[in-house]
Coordinates of N, CA, C and O in Angstrom, one line a residue:
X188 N 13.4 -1.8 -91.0 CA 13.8 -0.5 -90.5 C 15.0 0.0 -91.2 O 15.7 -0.8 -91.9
X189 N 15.5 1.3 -91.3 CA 16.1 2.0 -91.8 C 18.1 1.6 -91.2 O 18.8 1.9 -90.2
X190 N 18.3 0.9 -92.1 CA 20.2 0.7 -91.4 C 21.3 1.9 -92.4 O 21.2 2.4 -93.5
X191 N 22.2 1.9 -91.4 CA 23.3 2.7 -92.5 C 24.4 1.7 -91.9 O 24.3 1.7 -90.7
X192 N 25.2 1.1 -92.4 CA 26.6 0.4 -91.8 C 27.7 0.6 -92.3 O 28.1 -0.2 -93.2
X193 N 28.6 2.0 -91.7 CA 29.9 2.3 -92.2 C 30.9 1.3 -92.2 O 30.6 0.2 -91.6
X194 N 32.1 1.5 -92.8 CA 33.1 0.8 -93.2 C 34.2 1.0 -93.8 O 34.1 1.8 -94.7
X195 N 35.2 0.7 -93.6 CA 36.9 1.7 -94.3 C 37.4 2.5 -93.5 O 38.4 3.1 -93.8
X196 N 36.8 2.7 -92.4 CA 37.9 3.3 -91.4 C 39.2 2.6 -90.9 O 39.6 1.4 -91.2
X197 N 39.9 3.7 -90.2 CA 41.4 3.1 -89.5 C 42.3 3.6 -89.4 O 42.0 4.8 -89.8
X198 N 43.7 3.6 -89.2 CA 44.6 4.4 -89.2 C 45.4 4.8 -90.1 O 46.0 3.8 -90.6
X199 N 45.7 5.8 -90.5 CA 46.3 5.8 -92.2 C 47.5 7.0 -91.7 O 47.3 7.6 -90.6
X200 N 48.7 7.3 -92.4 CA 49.9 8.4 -92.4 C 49.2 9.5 -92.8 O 48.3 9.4 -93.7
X201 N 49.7 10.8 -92.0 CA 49.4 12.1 -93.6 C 49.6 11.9 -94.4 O 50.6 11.2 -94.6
X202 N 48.8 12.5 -95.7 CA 49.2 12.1 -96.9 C 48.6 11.0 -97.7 O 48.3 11.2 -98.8
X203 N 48.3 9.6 -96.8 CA 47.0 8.2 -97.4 C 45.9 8.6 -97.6 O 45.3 9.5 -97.2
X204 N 45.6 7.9 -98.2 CA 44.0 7.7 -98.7 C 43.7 6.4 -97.9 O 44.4 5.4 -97.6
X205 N 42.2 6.7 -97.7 CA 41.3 5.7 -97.2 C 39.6 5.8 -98.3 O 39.3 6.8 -99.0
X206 N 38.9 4.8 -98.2 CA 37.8 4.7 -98.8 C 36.7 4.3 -97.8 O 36.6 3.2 -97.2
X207 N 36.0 5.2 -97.7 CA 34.6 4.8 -96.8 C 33.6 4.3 -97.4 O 33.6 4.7 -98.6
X208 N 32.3 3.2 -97.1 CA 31.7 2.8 -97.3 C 30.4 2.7 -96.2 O 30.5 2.1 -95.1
X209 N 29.3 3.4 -96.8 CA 28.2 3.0 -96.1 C 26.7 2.3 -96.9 O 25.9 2.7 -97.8
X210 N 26.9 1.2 -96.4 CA 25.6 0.1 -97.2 C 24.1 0.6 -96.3 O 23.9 0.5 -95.1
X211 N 23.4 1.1 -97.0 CA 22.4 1.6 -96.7 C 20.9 0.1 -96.8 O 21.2 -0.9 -97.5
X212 N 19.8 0.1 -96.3 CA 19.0 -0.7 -96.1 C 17.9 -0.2 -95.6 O 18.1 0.9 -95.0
X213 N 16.3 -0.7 -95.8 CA 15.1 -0.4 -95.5 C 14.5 1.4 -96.2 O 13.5 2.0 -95.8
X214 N 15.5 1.8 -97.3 CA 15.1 2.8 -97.8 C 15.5 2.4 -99.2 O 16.2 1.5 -99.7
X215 N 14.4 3.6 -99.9 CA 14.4 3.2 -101.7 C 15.9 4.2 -101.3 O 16.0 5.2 -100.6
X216 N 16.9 3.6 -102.1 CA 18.1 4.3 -101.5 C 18.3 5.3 -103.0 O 18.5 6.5 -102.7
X217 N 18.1 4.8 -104.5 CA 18.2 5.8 -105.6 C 17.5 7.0 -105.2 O 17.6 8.1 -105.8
X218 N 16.5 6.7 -104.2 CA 15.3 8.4 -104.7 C 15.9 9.2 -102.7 O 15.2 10.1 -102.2
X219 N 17.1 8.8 -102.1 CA 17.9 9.6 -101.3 C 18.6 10.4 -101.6 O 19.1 10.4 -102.7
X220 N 19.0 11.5 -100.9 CA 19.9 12.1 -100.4 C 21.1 11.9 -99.6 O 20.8 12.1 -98.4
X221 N 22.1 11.6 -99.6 CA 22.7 10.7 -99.0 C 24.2 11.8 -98.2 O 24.6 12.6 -99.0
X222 N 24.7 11.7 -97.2 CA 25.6 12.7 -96.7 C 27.1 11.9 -95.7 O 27.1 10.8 -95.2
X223 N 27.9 12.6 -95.7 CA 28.9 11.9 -94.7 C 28.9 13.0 -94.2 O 28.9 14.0 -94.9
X224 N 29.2 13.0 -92.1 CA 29.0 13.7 -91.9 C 30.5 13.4 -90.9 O 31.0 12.2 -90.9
X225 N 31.2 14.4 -89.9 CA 32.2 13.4 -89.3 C 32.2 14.8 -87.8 O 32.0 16.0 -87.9
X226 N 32.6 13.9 -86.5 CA 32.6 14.5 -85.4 C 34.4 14.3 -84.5 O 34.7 13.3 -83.9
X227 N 35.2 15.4 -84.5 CA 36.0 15.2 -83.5 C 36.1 15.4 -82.8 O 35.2 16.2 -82.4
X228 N 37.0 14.9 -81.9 CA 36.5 15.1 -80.3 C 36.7 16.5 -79.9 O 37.8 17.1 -80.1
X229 N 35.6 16.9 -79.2 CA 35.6 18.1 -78.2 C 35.0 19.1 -79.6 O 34.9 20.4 -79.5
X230 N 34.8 18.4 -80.7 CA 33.9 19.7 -81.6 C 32.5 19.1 -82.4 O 32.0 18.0 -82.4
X231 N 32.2 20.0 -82.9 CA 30.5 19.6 -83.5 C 30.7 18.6 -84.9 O 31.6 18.6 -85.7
X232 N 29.5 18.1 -84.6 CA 29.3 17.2 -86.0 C 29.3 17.9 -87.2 O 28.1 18.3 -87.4
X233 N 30.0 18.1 -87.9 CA 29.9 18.8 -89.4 C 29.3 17.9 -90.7 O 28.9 16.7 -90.5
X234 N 29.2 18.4 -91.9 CA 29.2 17.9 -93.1 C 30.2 17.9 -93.6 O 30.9 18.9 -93.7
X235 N 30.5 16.8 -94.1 CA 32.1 16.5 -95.0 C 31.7 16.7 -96.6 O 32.2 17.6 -97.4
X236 N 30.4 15.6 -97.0 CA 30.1 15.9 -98.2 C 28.6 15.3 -98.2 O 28.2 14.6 -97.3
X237 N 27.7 15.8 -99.5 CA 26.8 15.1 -100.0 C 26.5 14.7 -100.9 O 26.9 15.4 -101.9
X238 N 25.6 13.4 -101.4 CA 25.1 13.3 -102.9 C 23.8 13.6 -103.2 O 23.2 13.4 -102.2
X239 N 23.2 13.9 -104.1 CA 22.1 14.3 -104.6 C 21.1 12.6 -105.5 O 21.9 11.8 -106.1
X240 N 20.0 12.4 -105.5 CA 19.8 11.1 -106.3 C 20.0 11.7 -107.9 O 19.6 11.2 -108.9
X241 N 20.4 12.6 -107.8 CA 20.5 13.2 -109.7 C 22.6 13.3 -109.5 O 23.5 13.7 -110.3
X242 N 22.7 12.9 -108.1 CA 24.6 12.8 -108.5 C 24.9 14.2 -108.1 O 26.1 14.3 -107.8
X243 N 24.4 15.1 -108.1 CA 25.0 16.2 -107.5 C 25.4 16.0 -106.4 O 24.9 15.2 -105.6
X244 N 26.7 16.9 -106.1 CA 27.7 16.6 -104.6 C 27.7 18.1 -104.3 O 27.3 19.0 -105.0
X245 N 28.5 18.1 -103.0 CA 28.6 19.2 -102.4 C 29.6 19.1 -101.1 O 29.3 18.3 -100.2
X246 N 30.5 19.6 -101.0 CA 31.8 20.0 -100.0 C 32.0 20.4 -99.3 O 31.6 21.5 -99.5
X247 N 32.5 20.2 -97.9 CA 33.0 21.1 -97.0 C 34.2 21.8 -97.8 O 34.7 21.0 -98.6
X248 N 34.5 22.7 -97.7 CA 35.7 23.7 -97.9 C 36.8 23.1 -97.5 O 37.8 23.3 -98.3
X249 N 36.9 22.4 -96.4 CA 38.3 22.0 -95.9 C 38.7 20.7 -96.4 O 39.7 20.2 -96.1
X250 N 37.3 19.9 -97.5 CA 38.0 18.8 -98.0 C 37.9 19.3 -99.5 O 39.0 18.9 -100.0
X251 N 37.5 19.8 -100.2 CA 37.5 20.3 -101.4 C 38.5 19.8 -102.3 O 39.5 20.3 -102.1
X252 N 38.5 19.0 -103.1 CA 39.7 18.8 -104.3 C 40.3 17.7 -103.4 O 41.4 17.4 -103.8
X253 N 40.0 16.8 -102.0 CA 40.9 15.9 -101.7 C 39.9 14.8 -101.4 O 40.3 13.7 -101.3
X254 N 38.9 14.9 -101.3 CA 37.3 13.8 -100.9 C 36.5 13.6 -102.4 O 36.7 14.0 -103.6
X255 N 35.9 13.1 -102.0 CA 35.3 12.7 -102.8 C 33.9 11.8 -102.7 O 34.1 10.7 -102.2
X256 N 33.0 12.0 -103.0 CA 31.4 11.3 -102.5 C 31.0 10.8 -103.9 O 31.0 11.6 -104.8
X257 N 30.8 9.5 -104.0 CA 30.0 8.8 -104.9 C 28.8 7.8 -104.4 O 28.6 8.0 -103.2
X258 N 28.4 7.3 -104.8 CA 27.3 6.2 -105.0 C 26.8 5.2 -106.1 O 26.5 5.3 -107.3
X259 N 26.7 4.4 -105.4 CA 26.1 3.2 -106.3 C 24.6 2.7 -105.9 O 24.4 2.1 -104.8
X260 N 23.6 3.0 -106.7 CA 22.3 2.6 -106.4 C 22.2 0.9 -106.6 O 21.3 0.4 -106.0
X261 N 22.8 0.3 -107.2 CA 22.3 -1.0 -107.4 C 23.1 -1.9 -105.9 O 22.7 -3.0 -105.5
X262 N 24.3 -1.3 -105.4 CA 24.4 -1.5 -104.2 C 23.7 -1.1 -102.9 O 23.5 -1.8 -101.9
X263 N 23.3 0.3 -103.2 CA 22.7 0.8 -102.6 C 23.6 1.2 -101.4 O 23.2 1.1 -100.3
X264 N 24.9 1.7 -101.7 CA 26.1 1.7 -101.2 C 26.3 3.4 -101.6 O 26.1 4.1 -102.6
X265 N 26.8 3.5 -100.5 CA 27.7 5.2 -101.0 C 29.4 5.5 -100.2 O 29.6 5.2 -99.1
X266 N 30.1 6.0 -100.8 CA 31.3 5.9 -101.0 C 31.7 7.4 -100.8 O 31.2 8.4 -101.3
X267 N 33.0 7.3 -99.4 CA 33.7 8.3 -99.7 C 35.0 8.4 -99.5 O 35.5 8.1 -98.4
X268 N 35.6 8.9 -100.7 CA 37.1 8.7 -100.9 C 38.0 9.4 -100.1 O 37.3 10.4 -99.8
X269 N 38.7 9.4 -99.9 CA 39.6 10.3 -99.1 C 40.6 10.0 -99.4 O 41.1 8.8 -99.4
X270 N 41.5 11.6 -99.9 CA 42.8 11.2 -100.5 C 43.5 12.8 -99.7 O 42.9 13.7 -99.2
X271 N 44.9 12.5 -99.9 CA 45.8 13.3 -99.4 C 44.9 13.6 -97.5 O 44.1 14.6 -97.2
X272 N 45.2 12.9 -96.8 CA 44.3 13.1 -95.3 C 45.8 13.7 -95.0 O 46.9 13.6 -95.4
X273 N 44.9 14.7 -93.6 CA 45.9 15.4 -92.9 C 45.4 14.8 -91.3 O 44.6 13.8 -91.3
X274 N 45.8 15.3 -90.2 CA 45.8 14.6 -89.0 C 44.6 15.6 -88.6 O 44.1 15.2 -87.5
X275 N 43.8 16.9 -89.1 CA 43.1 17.3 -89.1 C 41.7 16.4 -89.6 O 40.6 16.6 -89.1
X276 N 41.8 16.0 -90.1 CA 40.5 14.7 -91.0 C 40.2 14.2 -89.6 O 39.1 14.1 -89.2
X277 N 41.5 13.7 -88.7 CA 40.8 12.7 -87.6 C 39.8 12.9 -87.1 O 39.7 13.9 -86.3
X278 N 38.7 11.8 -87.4 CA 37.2 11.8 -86.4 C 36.4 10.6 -86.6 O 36.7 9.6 -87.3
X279 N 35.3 10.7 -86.0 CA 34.7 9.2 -86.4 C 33.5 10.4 -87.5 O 33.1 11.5 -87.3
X280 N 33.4 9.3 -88.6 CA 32.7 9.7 -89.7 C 31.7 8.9 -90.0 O 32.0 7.7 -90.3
X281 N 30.3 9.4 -89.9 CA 29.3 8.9 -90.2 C 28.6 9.3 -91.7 O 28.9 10.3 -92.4
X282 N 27.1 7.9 -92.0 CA 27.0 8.3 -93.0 C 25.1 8.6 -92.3 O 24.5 8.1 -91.3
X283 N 24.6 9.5 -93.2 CA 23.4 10.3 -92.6 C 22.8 10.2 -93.9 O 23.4 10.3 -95.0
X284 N 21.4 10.1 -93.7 CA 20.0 10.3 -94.2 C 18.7 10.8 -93.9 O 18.1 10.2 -92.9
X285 N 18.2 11.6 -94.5 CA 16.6 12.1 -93.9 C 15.8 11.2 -94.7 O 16.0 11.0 -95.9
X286 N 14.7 10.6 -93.9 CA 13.9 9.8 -94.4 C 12.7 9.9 -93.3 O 12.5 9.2 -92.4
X287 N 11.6 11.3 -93.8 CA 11.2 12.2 -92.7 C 11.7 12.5 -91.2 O 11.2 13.3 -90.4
X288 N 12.7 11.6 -91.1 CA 13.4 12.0 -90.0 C 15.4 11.5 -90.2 O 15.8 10.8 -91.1
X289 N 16.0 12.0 -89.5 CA 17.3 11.8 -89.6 C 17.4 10.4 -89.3 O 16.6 9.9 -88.5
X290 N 18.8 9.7 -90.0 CA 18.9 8.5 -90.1 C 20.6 8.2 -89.7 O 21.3 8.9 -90.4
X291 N 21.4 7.5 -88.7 CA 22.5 8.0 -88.6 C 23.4 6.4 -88.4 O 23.0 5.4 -87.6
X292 N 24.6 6.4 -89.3 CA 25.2 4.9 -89.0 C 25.8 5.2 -87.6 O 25.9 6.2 -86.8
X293 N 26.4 3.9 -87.5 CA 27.1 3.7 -85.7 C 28.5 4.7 -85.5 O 29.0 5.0 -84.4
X294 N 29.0 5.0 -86.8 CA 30.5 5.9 -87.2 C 31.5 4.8 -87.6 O 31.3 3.6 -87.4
X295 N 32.6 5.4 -88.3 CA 33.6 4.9 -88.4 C 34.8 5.8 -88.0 O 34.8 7.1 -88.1
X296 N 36.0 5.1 -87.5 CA 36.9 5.9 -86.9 C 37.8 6.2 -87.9 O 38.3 5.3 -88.5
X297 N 38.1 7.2 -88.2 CA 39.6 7.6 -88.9 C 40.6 8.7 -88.4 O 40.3 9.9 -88.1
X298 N 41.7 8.0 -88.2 CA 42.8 8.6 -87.6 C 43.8 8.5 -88.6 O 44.1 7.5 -89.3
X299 N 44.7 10.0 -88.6 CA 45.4 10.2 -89.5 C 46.7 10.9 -88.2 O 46.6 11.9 -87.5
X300 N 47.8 9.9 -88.2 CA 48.8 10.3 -87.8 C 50.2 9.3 -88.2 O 50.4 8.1 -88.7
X301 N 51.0 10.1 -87.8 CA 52.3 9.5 -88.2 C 52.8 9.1 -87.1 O 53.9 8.6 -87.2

């Protein structure tokens, strides 16, 4: 069956970086689409970012120039960086896939306060 298992959450100052990780399983993970998606409390689940299996990415606006989405197929691992966080970032952030139907990890928490 289809797993996603985030990783790299926790609590970081304004200003830190953190690195997320989600190990994907039971999917050809190179021929994915692969997304982080993140929910705070009392608002909707958004998109933070996505990768394409040709590497193309794509941004929310409000992380632009401070995130970052990569991937590794031979891990089958996808990665997202987070640099300069504000206390706005805080949410649990999941990593998502459509594999004729949506696919969603357990979340990871990130909290950004001083």
């Amino acid at each position: 069956q289809v797993q996603l298992v985030e990783s790299g959450g926790g609590l970081v100052q304004p200003g830190g970086s953190l690195r997320l990780s989600c190990a994907a399983s039971g999917i050809i993970f190179s021929l994915s689409t692969m997304d982080w998606y993140r929910q705070a409390p009392g608002k909707q689940r958004e998109l933070v970012a996505a990768i394409t299996t040709g590497g193309n990415t794509n941004y929310a606006n409000s992380v632009k120039g401070r995130f970052t989405i990569s991937r590794d197929n031979g891990k089958a691992t996808v990665y997202l960086q987070m640099n300069s966080l504000k206390p706005e970032d805080t949410a649990v952030y999941y990593c998502h896939t459509v594999q004729i139907r949506d696919y969603w990890g357990q979340g990871t928490q990130v909290t950004v306060s001083s």
